[in-house]
XYZ file of C-alpha atoms in Angstrom:
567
model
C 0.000 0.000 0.000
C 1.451 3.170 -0.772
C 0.241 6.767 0.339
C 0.520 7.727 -3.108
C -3.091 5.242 -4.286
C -5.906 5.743 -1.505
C -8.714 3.562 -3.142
C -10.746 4.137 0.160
C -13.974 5.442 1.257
C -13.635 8.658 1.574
C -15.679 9.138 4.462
C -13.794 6.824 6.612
C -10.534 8.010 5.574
C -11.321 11.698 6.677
C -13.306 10.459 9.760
C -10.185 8.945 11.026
C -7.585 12.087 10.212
C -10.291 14.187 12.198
C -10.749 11.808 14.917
C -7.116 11.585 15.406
C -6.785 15.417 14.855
C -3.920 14.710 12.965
C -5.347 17.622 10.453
C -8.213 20.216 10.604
C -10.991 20.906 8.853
C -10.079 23.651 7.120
C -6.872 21.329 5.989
C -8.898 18.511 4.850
C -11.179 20.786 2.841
C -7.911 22.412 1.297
C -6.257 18.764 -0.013
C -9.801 17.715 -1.299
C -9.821 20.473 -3.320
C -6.370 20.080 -4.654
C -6.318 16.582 -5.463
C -9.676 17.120 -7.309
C -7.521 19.775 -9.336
C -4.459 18.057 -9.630
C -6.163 14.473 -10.129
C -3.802 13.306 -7.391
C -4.914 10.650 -4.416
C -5.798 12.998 -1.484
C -2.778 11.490 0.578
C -0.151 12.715 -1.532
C -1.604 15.662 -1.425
C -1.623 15.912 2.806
C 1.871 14.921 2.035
C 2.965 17.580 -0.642
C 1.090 19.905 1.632
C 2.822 19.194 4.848
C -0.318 18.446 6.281
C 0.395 15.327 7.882
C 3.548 13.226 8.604
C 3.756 9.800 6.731
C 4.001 7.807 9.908
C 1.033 9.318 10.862
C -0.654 8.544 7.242
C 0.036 5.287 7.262
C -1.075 4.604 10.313
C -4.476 6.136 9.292
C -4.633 3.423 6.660
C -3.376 0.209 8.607
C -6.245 1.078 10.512
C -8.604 1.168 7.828
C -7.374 -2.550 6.449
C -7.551 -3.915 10.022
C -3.690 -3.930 10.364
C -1.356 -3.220 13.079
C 1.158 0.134 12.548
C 4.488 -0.128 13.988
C 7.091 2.504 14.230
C 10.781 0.596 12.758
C 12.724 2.975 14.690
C 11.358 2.180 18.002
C 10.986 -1.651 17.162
C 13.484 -4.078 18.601
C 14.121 -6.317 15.368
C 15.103 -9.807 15.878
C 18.167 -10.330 13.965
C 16.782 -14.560 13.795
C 13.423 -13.181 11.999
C 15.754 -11.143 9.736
C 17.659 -13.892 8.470
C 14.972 -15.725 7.628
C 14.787 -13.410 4.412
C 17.287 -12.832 2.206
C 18.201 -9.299 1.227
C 17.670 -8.815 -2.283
C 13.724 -10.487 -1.261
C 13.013 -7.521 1.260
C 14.348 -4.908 -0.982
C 12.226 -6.982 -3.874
C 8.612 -6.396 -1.688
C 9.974 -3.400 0.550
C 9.128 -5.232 3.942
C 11.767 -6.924 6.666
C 10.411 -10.043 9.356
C 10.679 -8.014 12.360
C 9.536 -10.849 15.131
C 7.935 -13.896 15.592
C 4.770 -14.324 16.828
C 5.276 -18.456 18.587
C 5.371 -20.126 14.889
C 4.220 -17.312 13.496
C 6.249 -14.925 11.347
C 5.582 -10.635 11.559
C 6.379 -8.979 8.736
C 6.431 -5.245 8.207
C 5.234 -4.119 4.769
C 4.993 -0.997 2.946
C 2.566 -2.507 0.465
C 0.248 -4.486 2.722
C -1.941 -5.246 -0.475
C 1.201 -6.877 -2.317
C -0.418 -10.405 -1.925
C 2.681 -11.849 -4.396
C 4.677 -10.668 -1.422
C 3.476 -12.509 1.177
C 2.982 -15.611 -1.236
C 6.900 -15.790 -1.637
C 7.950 -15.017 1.634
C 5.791 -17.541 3.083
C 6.774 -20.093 0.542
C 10.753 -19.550 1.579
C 10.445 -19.403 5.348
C 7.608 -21.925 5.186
C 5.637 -20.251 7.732
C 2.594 -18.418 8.599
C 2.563 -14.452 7.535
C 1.156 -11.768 9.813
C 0.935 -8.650 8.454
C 1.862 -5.215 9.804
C 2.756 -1.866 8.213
C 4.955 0.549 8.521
C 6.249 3.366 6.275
C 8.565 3.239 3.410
C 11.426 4.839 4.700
C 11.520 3.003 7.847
C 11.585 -0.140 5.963
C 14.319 0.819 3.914
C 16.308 2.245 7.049
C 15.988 -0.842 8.431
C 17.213 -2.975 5.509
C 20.099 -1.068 4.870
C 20.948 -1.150 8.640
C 20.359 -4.600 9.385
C 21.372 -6.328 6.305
C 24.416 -4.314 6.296
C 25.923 -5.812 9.334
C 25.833 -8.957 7.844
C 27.187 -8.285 4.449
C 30.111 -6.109 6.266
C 30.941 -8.980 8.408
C 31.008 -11.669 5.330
C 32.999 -9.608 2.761
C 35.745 -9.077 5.532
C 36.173 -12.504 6.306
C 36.454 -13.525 2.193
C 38.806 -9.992 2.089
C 40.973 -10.504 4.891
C 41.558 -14.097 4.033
C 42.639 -13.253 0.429
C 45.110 -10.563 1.996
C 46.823 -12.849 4.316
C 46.943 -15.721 1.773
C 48.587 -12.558 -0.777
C 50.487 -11.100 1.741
C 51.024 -13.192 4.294
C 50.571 -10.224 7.065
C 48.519 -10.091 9.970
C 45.302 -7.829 10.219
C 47.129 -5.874 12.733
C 50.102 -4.943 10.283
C 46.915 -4.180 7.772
C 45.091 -2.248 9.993
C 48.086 -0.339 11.020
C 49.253 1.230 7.616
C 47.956 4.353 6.198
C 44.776 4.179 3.901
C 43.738 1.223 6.021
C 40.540 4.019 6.649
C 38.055 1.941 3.806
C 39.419 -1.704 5.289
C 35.908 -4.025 5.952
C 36.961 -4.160 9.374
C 37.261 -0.749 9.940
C 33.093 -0.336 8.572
C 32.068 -3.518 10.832
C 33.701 -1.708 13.858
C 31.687 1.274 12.711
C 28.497 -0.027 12.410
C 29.018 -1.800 16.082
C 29.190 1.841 17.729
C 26.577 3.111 15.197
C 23.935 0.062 16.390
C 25.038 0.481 20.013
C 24.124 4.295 20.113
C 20.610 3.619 18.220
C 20.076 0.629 20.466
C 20.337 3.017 23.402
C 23.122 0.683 25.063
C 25.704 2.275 27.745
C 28.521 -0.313 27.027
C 29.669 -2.708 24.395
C 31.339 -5.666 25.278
C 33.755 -7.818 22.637
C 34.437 -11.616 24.195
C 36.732 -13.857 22.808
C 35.936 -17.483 23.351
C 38.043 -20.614 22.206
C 36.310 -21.084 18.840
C 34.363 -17.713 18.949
C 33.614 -14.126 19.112
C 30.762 -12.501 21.316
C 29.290 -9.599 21.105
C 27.088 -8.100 23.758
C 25.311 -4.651 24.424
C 24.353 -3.418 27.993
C 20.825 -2.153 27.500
C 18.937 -1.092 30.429
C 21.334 -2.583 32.799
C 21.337 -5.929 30.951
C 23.169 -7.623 28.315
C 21.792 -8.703 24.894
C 23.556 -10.787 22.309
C 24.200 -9.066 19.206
C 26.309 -11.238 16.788
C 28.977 -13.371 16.859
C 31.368 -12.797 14.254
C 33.806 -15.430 12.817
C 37.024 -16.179 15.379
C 39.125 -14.730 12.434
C 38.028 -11.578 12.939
C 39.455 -11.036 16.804
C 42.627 -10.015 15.575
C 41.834 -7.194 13.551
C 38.546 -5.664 15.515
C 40.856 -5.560 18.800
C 43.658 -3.695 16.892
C 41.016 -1.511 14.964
C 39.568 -0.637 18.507
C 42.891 -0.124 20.251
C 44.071 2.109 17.223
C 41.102 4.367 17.850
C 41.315 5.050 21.409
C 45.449 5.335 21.301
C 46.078 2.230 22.895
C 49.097 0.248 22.108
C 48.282 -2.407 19.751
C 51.398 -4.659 20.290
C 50.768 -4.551 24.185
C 48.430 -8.182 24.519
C 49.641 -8.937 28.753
C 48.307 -6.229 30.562
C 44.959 -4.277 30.701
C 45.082 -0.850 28.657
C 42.629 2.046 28.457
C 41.884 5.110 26.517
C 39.545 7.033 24.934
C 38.079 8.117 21.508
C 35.218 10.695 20.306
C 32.764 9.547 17.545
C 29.510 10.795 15.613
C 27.126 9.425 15.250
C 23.613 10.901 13.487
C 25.507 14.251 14.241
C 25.966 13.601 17.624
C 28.796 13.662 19.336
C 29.553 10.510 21.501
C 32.242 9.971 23.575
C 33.836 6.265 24.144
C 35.829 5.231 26.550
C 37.910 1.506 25.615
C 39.044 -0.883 28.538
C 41.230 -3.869 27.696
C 41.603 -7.194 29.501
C 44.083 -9.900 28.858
C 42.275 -13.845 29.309
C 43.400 -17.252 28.154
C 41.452 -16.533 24.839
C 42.433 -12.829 23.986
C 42.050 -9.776 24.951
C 38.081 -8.798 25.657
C 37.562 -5.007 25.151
C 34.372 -3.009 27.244
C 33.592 0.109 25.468
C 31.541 2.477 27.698
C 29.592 5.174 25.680
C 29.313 8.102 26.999
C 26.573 10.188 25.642
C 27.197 13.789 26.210
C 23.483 14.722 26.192
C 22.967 12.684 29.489
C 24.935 15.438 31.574
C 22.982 17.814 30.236
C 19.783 16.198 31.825
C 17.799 18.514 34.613
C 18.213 16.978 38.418
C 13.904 16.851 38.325
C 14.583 14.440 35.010
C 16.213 11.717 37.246
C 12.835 11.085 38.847
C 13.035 12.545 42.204
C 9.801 12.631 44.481
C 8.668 16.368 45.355
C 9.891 15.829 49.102
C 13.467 14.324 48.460
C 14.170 16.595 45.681
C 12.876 19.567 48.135
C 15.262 18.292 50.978
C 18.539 17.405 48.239
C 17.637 21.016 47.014
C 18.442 22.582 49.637
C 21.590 21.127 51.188
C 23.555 21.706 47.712
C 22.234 25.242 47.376
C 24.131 25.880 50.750
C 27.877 27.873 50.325
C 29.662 24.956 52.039
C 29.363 21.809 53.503
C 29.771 18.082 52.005
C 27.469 16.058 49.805
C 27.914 12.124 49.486
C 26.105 10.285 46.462
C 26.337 6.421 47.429
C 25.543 3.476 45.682
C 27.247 0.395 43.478
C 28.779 0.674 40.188
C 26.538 1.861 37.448
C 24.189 3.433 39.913
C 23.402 6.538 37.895
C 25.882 8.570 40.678
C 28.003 10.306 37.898
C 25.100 11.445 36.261
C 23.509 12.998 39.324
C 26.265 14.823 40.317
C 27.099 16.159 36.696
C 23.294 17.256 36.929
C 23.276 19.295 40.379
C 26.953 21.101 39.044
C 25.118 22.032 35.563
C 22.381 24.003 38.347
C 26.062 25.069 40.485
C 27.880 26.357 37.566
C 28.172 30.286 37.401
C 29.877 32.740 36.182
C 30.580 34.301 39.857
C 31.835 30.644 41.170
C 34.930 28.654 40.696
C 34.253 24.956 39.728
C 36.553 22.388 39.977
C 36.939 18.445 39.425
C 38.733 15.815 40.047
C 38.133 12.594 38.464
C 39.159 9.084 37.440
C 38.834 9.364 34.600
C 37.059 12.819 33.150
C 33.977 11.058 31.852
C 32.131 14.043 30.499
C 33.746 17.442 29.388
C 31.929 20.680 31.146
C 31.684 23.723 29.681
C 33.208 26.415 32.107
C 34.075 23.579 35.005
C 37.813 22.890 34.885
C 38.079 19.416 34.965
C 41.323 17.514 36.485
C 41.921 13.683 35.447
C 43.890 11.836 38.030
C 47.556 9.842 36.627
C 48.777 8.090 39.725
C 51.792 6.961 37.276
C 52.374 10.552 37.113
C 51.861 10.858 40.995
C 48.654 13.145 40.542
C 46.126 10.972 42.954
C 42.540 11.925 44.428
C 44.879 13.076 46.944
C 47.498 15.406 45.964
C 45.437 16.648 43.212
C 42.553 17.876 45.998
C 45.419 19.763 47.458
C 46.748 21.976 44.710
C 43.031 22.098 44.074
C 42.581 23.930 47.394
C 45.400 26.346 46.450
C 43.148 27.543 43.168
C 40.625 29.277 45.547
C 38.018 27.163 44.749
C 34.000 27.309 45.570
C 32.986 24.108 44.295
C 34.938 21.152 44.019
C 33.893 17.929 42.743
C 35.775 14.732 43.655
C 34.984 11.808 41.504
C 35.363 9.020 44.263
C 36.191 9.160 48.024
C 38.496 6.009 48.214
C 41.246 6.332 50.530
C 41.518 7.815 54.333
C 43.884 10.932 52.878
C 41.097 12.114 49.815
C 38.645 11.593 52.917
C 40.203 13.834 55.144
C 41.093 16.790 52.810
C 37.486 16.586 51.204
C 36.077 16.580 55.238
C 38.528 19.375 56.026
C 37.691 21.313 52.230
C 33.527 21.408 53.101
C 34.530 22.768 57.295
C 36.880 25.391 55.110
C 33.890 27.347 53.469
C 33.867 25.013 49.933
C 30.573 23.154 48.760
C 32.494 19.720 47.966
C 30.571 17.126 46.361
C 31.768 13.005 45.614
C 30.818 9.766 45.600
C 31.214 6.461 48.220
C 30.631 3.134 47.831
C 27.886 1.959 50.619
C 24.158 0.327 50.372
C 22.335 3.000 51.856
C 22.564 6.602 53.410
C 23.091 6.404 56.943
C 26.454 3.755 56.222
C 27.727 6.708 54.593
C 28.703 8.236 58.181
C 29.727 5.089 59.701
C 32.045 4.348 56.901
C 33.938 7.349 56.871
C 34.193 6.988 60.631
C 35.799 3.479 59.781
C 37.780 5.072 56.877
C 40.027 6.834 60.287
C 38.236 10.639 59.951
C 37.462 11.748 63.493
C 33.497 11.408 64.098
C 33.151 14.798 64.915
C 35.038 16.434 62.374
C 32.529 14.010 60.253
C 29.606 15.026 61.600
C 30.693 18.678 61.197
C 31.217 18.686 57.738
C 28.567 16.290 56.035
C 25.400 17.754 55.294
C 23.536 15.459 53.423
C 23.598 12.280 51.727
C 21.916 10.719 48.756
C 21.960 6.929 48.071
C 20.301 5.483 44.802
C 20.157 2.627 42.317
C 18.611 2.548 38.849
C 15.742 0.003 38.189
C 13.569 -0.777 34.943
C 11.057 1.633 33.829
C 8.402 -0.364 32.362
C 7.386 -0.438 28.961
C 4.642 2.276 28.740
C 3.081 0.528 25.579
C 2.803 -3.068 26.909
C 2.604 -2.784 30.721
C -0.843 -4.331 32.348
C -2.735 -3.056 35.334
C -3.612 -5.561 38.015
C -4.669 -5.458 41.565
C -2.565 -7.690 43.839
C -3.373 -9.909 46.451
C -2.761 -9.244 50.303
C 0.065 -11.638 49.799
C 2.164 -10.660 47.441
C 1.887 -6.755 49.173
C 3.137 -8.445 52.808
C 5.323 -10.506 50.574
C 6.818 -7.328 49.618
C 6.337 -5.181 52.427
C 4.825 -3.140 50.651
C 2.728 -0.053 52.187
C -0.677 -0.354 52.862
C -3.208 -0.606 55.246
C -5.501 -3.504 55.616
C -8.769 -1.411 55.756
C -7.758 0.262 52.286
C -8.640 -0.094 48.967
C -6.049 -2.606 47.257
C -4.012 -0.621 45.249
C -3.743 -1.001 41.250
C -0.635 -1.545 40.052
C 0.829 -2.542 36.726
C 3.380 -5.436 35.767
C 5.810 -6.518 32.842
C 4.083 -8.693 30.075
C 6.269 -7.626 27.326
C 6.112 -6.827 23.171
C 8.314 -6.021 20.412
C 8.908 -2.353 21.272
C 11.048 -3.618 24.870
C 12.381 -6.841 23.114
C 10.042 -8.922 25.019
C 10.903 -8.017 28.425
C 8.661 -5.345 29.997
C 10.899 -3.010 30.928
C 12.441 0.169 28.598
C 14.608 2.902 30.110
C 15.460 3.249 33.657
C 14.424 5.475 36.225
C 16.102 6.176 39.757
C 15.487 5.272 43.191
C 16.381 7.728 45.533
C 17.160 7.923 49.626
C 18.059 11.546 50.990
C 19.559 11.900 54.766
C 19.731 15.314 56.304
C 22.867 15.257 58.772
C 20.699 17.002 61.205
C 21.872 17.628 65.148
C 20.612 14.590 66.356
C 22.220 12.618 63.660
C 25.425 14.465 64.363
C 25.193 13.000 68.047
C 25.043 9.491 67.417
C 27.771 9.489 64.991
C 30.255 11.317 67.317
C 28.613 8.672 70.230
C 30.075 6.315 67.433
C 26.177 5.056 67.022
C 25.498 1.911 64.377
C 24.520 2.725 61.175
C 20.682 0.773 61.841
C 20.508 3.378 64.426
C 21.487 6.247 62.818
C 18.732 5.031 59.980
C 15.806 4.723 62.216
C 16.320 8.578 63.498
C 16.538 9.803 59.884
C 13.581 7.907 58.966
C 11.635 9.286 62.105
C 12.514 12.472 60.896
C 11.510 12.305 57.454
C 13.826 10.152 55.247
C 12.490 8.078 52.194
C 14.041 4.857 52.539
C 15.140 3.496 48.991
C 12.396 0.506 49.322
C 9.655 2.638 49.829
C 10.675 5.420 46.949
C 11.066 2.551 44.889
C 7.501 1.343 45.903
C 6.151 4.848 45.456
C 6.991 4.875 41.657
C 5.343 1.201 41.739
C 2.133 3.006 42.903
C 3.093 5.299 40.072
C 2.961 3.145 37.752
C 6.528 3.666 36.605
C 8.063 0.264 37.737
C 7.129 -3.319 39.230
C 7.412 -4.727 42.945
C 9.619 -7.243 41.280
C 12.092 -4.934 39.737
C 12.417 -2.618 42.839
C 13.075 -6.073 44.882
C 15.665 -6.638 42.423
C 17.587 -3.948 43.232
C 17.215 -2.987 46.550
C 17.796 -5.519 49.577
């Protein structure tokens, strides 16, 4: 079906583009009028007129033949369905498999009327055809993206093959001369970070087996399989990747790092490469950092009103410390970039110290910590001091000496801000105590701290309402009272547009504790961290369970995903 031939009723056709007030009246009446003059169908002419958008057309007529729409740049595409068709078929009949429905295979069409289509396609994967339609350019996005992969991947294992049999040199000695820039290997690596950005992932990982080669993204928090390319291939995408980031490619024994910058869809991304020696090769984690997530607002990160209220106003104090706690990959990085986009001024002196610089900040001068060099958390926070600071940022508290100048810094007059590894808020206190600061020089200086953890935001377009039973609520200790209404909540089930797992995007879980006098008292009485909890929640604090099963009541998340992530 094209937009182009509209061989429907009329009336139902403009029914539905009023309904859906994708145009007005006075635009509907204007393209009748012209395709009666112009002898055109009337969508082409909502088209030519910029009336409507062709998603948004085609939708309009999927519904009309009873078909589902679906949106190819939002779909999760299973590479297995794709196979299933050769390429030259689905550039043939403009469609792509996209899923499969239990035996059943889903194809996405441009031309849902193309009945020779289906015919052949089910004839070659010798299963049932379910129709769905999407637009013309998102099928032909997709092709060229997904078939693309593929063909990279087999012409550089024919190519590479024929230039060691020629040449008898290794893919590193290939990849390493000039003009090496339009080498196969060189596009496969390409397309890897170019599927990784569009497939939303925050790290790529490339695993070398015995007899093969995996590659995995980190979406959400968890790790798909991607491909895995031929065993031949290690060689040459670990020395393509190494070349990038300006990592020694003759160096196999110990791990490297560095860094490169890419763009991708005009957007600048920032990589960062780890290397790790094991009995099969070196396996290489890149971690992409995507400069538009420091740029996010601190009431994006999905704070409740009342903890963003009392975060608010500890960091908009002159001095004192902040501690952001949680486990790796805990969003903390991304917090505290947030709350020193809000800091940064003109009339204050920013300054960071971090291992390594993750994000570049406009007007924030950033310091990157070389302990080879002998420029640690520690002497760096220092000469730091000496630059007459306001703000000062300190990527990670990990040692007794970066503890004690930070503690000393915020009792100085300077806002300092960092990060500590603990499970909740009020270990914070007790750990520094334990870390050798003096309790009351800690309970002087620290003036709030925020614990979180990121869970699962589930999948807005597939999530179900349900209302749960008494059990499962005491189950989860979850917060209710027996003489209430049970609540309605909503769990995973799962579709195409989350690749069948319920969940897309994350969201944070917060817990903010106010060092407030009492508090203070028990830690220089050298209290227990479980007591030092139950005053903070008796005076207000959100403990991480119950602002994770707020957002459940929300809607935004499921008792089993907040119970995955916070003991």
């Amino acid at each position: 079906m094209s937009v182009a031939s509209d061989a429907r009723p009329a009336g139902q056709l403009d029914q539905l583009l009023l309904a859906r007030e994708l145009v007005s009246p006075d635009q509907l009446d204007e393209a009748h009028l012209q395709a009666g003059q112009r002898g055109l169908p009337l969508g082409r002419i909502l088209l030519d007129l910029g009336f409507v958008s062709e998603a948004g057309l085609v939708s309009v007529f999927a519904e009309l033949l009873n078909l589902d729409f679906v949106d190819l740049g939002e779909e999760h595409i299973d590479q297995s369905a794709v196979a299933l068709v050769p390429e030259a078929v689905a550039r043939k009949h403009s469609c792509i498999p996209v899923r499969f429905e239990g035996a059943v295979l889903v194809l996405a069409m441009s031309e849902p009327a193309n009945v020779v289509a289906v015919d052949d396609i089910r004839a070659l994967t010798k299963r049932d055809i379910k129709q769905v339609v999407a637009t013309k350019a998102d099928v032909q996005n997709a092709i060229n993206r997904l078939y693309r992969l593929d063909r990279a991947a087999e012409s550089l294992v024919e190519e590479a093959v024929d230039e060691h049999e020629a040449e008898n040199a290794s893919l590193e000695a290939q990849l390493a001369r000039a003009g090496a820039d339009d080498a196969p290997i060189i596009k496969l690596v390409n397309l890897l970070v170019t599927q990784a950005v569009n497939d939303r992932a925050s790290d790529i990982h490339i695993e070398p087996g015995e007899k093969t080669l995996l590659v995995r993204f980190r979406i959400d928090g968890v790790l798909h399989e991607i491909m895995n390319p031929p065993k031949a291939l290690q060689a040459g995408i670990t020395s393509r990747l190494k070349i990038m980031a300006d990592i020694n490619i003759a160096e196999r024994r110990i791990p490297q790092d560095g860094r490169m910058g890419v763009v991708v869809q005009g957007k600048q991304i920032d990589i960062r490469v780890a290397t790790l020696p094991t009995v099969y090769g070196e396996k290489i984690v890149m971690r992409i950092l995507d400069k538009s997530s420091v740029l996010l607002e601190l009431q994006d990160l999905g704070f409740l009103p009342q903890n963003f209220q009392r975060f608010q106003k500890s960091f908009k104090k002159p001095y004192g410390e902040i501690l952001v706690t949680g486990p790796t990959g805990s969003g903390k990085s991304t917090t505290l970039y947030a709350t020193m986009n809000i800091l940064n001024r003109t009339e204050v002196n920013c300054i960071t110290v971090e291992d390594p610089v993750e994000y570049r900040l406009p007007g924030i001068n950033q310091v990157q910590t070389n302990p080879k060099a002998g420029l640690t958390f520690a002497s760096a926070l220092r000469s730091i001091l000496r630059s007459d600071p306001d703000i000062v940022l300190i990527g990670e508290i990990r040692d007794r000496e970066t503890a004690q100048i930070a503690t000393e810094a915020a009792l100085t007059g300077h806002l300092v801000l960092s990060t500590l590894h603990t499970n909740d808020a009020p270990s914070a206190l007790t750990r520094l105590v334990e870390m050798g600061i003096e309790p009351y020089l800690v309970a002087s200086a620290l003036d709030c701290v925020l614990a979180q953890r990121l869970a699962r935001k589930l999948c807005d377009k597939c999530k179900e309402p349900y209302v749960p039973t008494p059990e499962e609520l005491q189950a989860a200790n979850f917060p209710y009272a027996a003489d209430e209404e049970m609540p309605k909540l909503h769990r995973a089930v799962g579709c195409s547009a989350c690749t069948s797992t319920g969940y897309k995007s994350r969201l944070a879980l917060h817990e903010v504790m106010v060092v407030t006098e009492q508090i203070e008292k028990l830690v220089v009485d050298h209290a227990s961290s479980e007591e030092i909890k139950r005053v903070a929640v008796a005076q207000g604090m959100i403990t991480l369970r119950d602002d994770g099963m707020e957002k459940v009541k929300q809607g935004h998340t499921s008792i089993e995903e907040v119970l995955r992530v916070v003991v």
